[in-house]
mmCIF file of C-alpha atoms in Angstrom:
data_model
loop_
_atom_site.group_PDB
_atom_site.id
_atom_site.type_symbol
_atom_site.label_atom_id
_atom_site.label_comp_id
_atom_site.label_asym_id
_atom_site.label_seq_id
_atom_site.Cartn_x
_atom_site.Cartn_y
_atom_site.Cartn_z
ATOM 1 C CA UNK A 1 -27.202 5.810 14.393
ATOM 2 C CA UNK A 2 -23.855 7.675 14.181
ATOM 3 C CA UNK A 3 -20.915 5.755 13.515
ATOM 4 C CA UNK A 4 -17.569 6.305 14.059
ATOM 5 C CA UNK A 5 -14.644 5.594 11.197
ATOM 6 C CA UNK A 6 -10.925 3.688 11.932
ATOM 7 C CA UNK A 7 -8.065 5.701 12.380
ATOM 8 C CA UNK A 8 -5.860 6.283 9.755
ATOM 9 C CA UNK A 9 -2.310 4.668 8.778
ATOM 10 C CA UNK A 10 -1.298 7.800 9.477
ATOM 11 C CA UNK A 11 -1.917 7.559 13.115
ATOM 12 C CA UNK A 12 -1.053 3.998 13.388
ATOM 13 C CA UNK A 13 2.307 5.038 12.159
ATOM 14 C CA UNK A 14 2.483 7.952 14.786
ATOM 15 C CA UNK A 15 1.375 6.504 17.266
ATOM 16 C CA UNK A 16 3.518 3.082 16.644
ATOM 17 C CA UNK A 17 6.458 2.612 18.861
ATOM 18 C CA UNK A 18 8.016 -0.156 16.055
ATOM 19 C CA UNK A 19 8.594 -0.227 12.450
ATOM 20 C CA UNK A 20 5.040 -1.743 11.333
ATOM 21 C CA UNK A 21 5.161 -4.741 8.886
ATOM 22 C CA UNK A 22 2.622 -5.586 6.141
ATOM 23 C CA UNK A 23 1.789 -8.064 3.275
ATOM 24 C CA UNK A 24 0.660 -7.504 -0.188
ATOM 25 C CA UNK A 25 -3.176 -9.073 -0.944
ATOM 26 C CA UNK A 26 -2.805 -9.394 -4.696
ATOM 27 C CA UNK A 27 -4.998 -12.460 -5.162
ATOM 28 C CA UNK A 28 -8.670 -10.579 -5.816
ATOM 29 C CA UNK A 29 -9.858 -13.116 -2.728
ATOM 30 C CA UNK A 30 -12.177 -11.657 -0.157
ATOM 31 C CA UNK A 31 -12.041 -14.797 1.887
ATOM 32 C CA UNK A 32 -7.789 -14.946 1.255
ATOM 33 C CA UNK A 33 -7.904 -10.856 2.570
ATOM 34 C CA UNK A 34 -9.732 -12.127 5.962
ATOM 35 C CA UNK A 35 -7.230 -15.409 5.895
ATOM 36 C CA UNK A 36 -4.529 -12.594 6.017
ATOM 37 C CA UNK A 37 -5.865 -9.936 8.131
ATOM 38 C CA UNK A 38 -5.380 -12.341 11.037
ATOM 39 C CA UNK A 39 -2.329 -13.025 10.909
ATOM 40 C CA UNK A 40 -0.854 -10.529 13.680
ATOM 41 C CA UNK A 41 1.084 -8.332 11.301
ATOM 42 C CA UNK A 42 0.209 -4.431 11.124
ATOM 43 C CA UNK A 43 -1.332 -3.823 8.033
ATOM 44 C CA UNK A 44 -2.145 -5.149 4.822
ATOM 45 C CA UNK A 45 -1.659 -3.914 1.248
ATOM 46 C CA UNK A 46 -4.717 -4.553 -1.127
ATOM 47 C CA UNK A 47 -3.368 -4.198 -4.423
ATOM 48 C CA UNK A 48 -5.289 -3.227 -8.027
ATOM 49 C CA UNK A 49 -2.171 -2.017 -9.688
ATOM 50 C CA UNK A 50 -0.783 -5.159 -10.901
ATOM 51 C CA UNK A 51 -3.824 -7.281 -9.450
ATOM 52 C CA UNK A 52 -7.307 -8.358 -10.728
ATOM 53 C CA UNK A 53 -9.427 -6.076 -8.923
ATOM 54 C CA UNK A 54 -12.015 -3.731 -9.460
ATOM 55 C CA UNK A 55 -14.286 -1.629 -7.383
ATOM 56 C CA UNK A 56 -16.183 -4.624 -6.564
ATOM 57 C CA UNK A 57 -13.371 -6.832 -5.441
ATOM 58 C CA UNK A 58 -12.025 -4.278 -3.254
ATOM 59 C CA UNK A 59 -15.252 -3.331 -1.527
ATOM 60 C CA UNK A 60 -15.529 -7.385 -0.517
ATOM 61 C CA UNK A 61 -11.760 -7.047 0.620
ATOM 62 C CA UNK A 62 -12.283 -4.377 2.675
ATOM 63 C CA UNK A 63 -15.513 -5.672 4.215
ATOM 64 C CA UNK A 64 -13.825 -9.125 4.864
ATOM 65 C CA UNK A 65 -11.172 -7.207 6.567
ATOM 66 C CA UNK A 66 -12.777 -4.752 8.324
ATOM 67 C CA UNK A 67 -13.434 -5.501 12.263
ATOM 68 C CA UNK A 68 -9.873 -7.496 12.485
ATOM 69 C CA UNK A 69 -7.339 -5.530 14.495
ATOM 70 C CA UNK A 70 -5.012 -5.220 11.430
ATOM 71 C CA UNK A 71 -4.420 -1.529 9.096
ATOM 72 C CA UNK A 72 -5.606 -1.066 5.557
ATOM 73 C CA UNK A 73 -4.139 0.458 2.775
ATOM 74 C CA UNK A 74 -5.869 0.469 -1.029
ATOM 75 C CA UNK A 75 -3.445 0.834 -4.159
ATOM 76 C CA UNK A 76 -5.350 1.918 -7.262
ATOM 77 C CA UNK A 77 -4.271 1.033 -10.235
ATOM 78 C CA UNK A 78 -2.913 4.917 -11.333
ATOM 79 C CA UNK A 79 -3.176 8.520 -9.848
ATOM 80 C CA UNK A 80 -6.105 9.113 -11.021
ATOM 81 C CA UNK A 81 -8.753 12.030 -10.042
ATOM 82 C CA UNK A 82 -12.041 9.648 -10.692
ATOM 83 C CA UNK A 83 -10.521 6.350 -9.874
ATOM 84 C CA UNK A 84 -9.327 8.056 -6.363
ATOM 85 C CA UNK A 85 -13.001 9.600 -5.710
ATOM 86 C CA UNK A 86 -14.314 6.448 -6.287
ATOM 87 C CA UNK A 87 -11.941 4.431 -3.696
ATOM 88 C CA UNK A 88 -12.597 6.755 -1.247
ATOM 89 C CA UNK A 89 -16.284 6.540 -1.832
ATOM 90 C CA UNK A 90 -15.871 2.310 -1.093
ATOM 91 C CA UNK A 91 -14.751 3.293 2.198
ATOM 92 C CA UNK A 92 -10.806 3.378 1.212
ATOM 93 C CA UNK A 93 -9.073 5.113 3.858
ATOM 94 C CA UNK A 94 -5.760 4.489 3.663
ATOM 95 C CA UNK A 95 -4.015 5.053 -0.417
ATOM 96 C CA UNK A 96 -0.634 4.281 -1.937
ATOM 97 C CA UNK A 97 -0.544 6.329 -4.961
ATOM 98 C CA UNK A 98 1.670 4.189 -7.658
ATOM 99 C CA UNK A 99 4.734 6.013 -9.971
ATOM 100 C CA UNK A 100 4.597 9.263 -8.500
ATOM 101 C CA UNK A 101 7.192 11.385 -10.183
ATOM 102 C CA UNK A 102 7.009 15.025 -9.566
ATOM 103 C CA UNK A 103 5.202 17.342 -6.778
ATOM 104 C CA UNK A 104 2.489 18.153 -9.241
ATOM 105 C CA UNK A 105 1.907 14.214 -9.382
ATOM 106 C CA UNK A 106 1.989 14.139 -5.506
ATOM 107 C CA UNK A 107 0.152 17.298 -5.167
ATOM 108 C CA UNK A 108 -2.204 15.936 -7.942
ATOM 109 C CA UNK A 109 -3.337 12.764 -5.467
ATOM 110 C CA UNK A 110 -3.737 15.128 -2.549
ATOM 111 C CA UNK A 111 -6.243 17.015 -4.156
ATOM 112 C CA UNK A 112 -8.145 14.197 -5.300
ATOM 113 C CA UNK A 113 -8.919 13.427 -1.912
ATOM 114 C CA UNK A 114 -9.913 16.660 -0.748
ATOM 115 C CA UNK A 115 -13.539 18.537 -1.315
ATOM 116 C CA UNK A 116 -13.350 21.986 -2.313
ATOM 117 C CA UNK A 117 -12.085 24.601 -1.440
ATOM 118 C CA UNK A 118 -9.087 22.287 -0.696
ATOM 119 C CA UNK A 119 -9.108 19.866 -3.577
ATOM 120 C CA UNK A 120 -11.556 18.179 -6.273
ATOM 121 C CA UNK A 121 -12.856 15.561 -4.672
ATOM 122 C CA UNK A 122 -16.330 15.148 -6.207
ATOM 123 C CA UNK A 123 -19.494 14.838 -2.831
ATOM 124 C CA UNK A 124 -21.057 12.120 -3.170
ATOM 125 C CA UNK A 125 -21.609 10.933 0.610
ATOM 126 C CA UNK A 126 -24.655 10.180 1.561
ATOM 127 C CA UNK A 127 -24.962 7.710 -1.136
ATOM 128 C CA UNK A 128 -21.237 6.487 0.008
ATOM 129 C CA UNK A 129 -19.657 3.797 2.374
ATOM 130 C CA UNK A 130 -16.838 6.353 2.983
ATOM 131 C CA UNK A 131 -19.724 7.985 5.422
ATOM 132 C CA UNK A 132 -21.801 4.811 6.067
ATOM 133 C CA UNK A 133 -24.617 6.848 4.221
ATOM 134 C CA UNK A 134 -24.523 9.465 6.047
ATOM 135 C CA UNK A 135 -24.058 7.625 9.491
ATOM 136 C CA UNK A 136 -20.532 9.798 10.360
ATOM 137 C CA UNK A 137 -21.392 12.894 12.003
ATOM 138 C CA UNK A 138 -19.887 15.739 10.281
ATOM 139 C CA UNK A 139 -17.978 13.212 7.186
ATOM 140 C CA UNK A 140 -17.957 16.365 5.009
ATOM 141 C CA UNK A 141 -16.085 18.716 7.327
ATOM 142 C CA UNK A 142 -14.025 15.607 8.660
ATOM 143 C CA UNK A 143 -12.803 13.561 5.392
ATOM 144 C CA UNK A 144 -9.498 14.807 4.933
ATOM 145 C CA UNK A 145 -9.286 13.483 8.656
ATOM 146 C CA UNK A 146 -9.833 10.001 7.873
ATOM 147 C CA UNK A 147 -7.765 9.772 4.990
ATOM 148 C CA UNK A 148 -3.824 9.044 4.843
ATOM 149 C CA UNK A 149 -1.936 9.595 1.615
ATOM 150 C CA UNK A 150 1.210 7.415 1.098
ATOM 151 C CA UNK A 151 2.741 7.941 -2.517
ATOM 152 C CA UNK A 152 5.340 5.529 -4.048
ATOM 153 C CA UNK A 153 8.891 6.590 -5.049
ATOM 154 C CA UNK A 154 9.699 4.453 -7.394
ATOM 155 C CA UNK A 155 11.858 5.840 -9.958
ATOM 156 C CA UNK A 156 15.072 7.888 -10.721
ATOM 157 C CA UNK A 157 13.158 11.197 -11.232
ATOM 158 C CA UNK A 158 11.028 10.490 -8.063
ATOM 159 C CA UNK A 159 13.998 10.069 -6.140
ATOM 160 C CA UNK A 160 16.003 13.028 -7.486
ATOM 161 C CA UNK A 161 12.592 14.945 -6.494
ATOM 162 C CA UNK A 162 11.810 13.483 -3.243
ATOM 163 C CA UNK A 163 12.837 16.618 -1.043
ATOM 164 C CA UNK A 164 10.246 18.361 -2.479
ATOM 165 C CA UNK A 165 7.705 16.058 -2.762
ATOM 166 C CA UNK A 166 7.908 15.525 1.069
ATOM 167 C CA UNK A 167 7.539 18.608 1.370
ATOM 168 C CA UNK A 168 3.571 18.823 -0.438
ATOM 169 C CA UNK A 169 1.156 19.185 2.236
ATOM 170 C CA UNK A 170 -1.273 16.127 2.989
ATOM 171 C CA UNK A 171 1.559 13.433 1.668
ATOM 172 C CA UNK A 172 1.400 11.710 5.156
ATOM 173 C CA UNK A 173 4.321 9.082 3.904
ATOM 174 C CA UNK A 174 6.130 7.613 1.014
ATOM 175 C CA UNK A 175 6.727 4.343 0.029
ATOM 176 C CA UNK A 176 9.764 2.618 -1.889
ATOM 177 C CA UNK A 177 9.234 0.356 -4.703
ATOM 178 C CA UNK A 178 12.924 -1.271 -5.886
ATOM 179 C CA UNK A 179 11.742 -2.811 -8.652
ATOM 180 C CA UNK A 180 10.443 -0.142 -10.878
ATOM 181 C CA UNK A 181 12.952 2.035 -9.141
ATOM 182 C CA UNK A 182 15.647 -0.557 -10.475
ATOM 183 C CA UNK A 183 14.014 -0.346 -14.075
ATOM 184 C CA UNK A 184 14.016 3.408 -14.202
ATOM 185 C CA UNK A 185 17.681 3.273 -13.327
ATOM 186 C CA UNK A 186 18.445 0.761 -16.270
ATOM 187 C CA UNK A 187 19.073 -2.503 -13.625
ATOM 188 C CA UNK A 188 15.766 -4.334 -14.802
ATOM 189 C CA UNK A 189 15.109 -7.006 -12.360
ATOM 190 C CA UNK A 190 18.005 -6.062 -10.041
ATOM 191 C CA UNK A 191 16.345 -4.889 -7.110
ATOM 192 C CA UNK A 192 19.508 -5.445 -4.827
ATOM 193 C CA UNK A 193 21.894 -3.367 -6.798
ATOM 194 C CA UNK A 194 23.863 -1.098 -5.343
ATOM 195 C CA UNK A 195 22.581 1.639 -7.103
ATOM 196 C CA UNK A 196 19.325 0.573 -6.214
ATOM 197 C CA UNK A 197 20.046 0.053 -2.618
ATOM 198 C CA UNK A 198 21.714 3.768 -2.546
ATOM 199 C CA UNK A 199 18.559 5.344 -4.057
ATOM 200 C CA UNK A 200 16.268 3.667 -1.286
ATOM 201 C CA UNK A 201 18.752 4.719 1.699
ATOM 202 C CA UNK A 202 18.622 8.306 0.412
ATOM 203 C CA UNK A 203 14.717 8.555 0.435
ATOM 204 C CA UNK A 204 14.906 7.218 3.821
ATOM 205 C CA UNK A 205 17.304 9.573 5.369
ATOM 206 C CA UNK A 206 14.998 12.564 3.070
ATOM 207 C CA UNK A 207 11.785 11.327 4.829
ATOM 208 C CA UNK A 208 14.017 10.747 8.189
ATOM 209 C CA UNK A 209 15.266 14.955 7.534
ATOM 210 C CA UNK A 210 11.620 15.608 6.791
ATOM 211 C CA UNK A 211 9.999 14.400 9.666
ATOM 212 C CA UNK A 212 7.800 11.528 7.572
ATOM 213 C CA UNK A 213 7.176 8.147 7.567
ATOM 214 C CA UNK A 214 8.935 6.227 4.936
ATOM 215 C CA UNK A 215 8.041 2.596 3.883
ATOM 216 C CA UNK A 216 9.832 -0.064 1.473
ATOM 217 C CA UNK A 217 8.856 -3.204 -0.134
ATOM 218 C CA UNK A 218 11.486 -5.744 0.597
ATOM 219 C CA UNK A 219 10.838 -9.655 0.420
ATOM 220 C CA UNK A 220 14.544 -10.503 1.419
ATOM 221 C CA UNK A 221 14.508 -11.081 4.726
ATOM 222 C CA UNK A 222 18.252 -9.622 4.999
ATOM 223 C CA UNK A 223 17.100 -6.747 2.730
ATOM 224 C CA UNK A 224 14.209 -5.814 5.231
ATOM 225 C CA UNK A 225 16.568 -5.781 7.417
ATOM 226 C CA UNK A 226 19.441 -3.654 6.094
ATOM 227 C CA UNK A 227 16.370 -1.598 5.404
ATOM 228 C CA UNK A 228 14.714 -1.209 8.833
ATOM 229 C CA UNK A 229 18.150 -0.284 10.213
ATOM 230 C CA UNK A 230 18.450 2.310 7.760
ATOM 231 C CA UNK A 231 15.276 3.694 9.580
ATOM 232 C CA UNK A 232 12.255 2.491 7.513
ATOM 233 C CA UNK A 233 9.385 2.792 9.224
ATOM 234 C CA UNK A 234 7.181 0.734 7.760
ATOM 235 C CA UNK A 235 8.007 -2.443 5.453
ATOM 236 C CA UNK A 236 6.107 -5.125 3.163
ATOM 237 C CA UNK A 237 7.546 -8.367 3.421
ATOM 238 C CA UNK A 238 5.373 -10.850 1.384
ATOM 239 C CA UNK A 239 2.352 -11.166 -0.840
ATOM 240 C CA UNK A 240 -0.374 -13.913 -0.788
ATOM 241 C CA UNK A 241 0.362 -15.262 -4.080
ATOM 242 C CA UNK A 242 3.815 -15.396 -3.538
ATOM 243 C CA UNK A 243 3.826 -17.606 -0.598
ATOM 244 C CA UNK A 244 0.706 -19.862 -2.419
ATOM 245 C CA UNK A 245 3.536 -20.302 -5.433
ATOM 246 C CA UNK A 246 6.473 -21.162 -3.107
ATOM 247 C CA UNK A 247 4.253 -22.999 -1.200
ATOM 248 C CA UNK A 248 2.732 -24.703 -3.615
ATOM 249 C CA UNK A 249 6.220 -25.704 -5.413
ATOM 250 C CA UNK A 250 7.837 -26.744 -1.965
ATOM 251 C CA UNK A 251 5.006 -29.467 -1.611
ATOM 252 C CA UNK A 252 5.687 -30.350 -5.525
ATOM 253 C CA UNK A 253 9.453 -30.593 -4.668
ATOM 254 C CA UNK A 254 9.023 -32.848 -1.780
ATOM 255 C CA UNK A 255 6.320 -35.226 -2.953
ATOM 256 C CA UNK A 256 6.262 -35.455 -7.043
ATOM 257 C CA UNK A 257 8.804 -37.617 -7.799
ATOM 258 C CA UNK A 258 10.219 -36.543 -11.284
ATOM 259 C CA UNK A 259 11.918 -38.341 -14.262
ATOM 260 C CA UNK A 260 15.155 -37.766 -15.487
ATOM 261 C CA UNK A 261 14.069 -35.088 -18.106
ATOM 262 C CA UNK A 262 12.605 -33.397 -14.999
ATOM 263 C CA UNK A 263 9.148 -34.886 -16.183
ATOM 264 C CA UNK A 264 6.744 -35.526 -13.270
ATOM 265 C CA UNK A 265 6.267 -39.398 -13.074
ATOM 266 C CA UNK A 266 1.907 -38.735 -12.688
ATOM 267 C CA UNK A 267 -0.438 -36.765 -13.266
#
């Protein structure tokens, strides 16, 4: 029976009339990925970068998510040709390609996602999800189609290159990451420096010039802000295990009575 795929983040963000706002799934949890993907936000970030997941764990996130009226996107763990091929094959539509530096980096992840003549992407699709075995009429001719490429910016050099790496064809958006930005620029750990905050604003306005989406991660509620004024379009604003540790800690603080050394008074 033929089968049709979701659109892309790509068209979500074209076709959004809002910035679009997402949370990190870092925890590995198929059933915490469906807890999340209805929640009402826009799209979710599935993350194997700094997260314990392999191809396995992703393929049960996605199929926990899938048929929830919520976006997708898949970061692997580095821009790699293989590692891509095989996301894609799991039925990954939707990448953010981590510490992408240069346009041969960017133009590097393109390719990887594209069969020949266009790229490298190895065929492997009737014994893929990415087709549903062979179930999407036409998948071969039709992949780049149902794939968006997002690649972070997320340090000094990718900034000072970010012009031109907008300018690589198939790089549907780019994506902000202050942290490693703010560790590249010799602020470790100071995401909110002004430095920091400059660098983001002028990949913005580059993306803004270019006529792409741009996206940040920013857990600061103020920070988001300051950021979708600045014209982000779309913005990650919390992470599953973050909210389970303040969560968590907020019940501890209101209900575990401590000593005076700080010592909780039970077990």
């Amino acid at each position: 029976m033929p089968l049709p795929l979701e659109a892309t983040f790509r068209d979500a963000l074209a076709e959004a009339n809002r910035p679009l706002a997402g949370m990190w799934v870092c925890s590995g949890s198929p059933l915490i990925a469906e807890l999340c993907a209805g929640s009402g936000l826009d799209w979710l970030l599935v993350d194997a970068e700094h997260s314990p997941n392999g191809l396995e764990s992703v393929l049960a996130q996605l199929q926990a998510i899938h048929g929830y009226p919520i976006h997708t996107m898949v970061r692997p763990p580095v821009n790699d040709t293989v590692l891509i091929k095989q996301y894609l094959d799991l039925g990954v539509q939707n990448l953010l390609i981590p510490m992408v530096h240069s346009v041969a980096e960017a133009e590097a992840a393109v390719a990887a996602t594209r069969y020949p003549p266009h790229g490298v992407r190895g065929v492997g699709s009737a014994l893929a999800r990415a087709a549903r075995w062979n179930r999407v009429p036409d998948y071969l001719a039709r992949a780049a189609q149902t794939i968006s490429v997002t690649v972070q910016i997320e340090s000094a050099a990718a900034v000072a290159a970010v012009e031109d790496i907008l300018r690589v064809d198939g790089v549907d958006a780019i994506f902000l990451g202050p942290s490693d930005l703010a560790a590249s620029m010799g602020v470790l750990g100071q995401q909110e420096h002004p430095e920091v905050r400059a660098a983001v604003e002028h990949c913005l306005a580059a993306a803004k010039a270019a006529t792409k989406p741009a996206g940040v991660n920013a857990f600061n509620p103020d920070t988001a802000k300051h950021y979708l004024d600045q014209g982000a379009d779309f913005i990650l604003v919390g992470a599953d295990v973050a909210l389970l540790a303040r969560g968590s800690e907020s019940l501890a603080e209101q209900y575990v009575n401590k000593n005076d050394d700080g010592a909780p008074a039970s077990y």
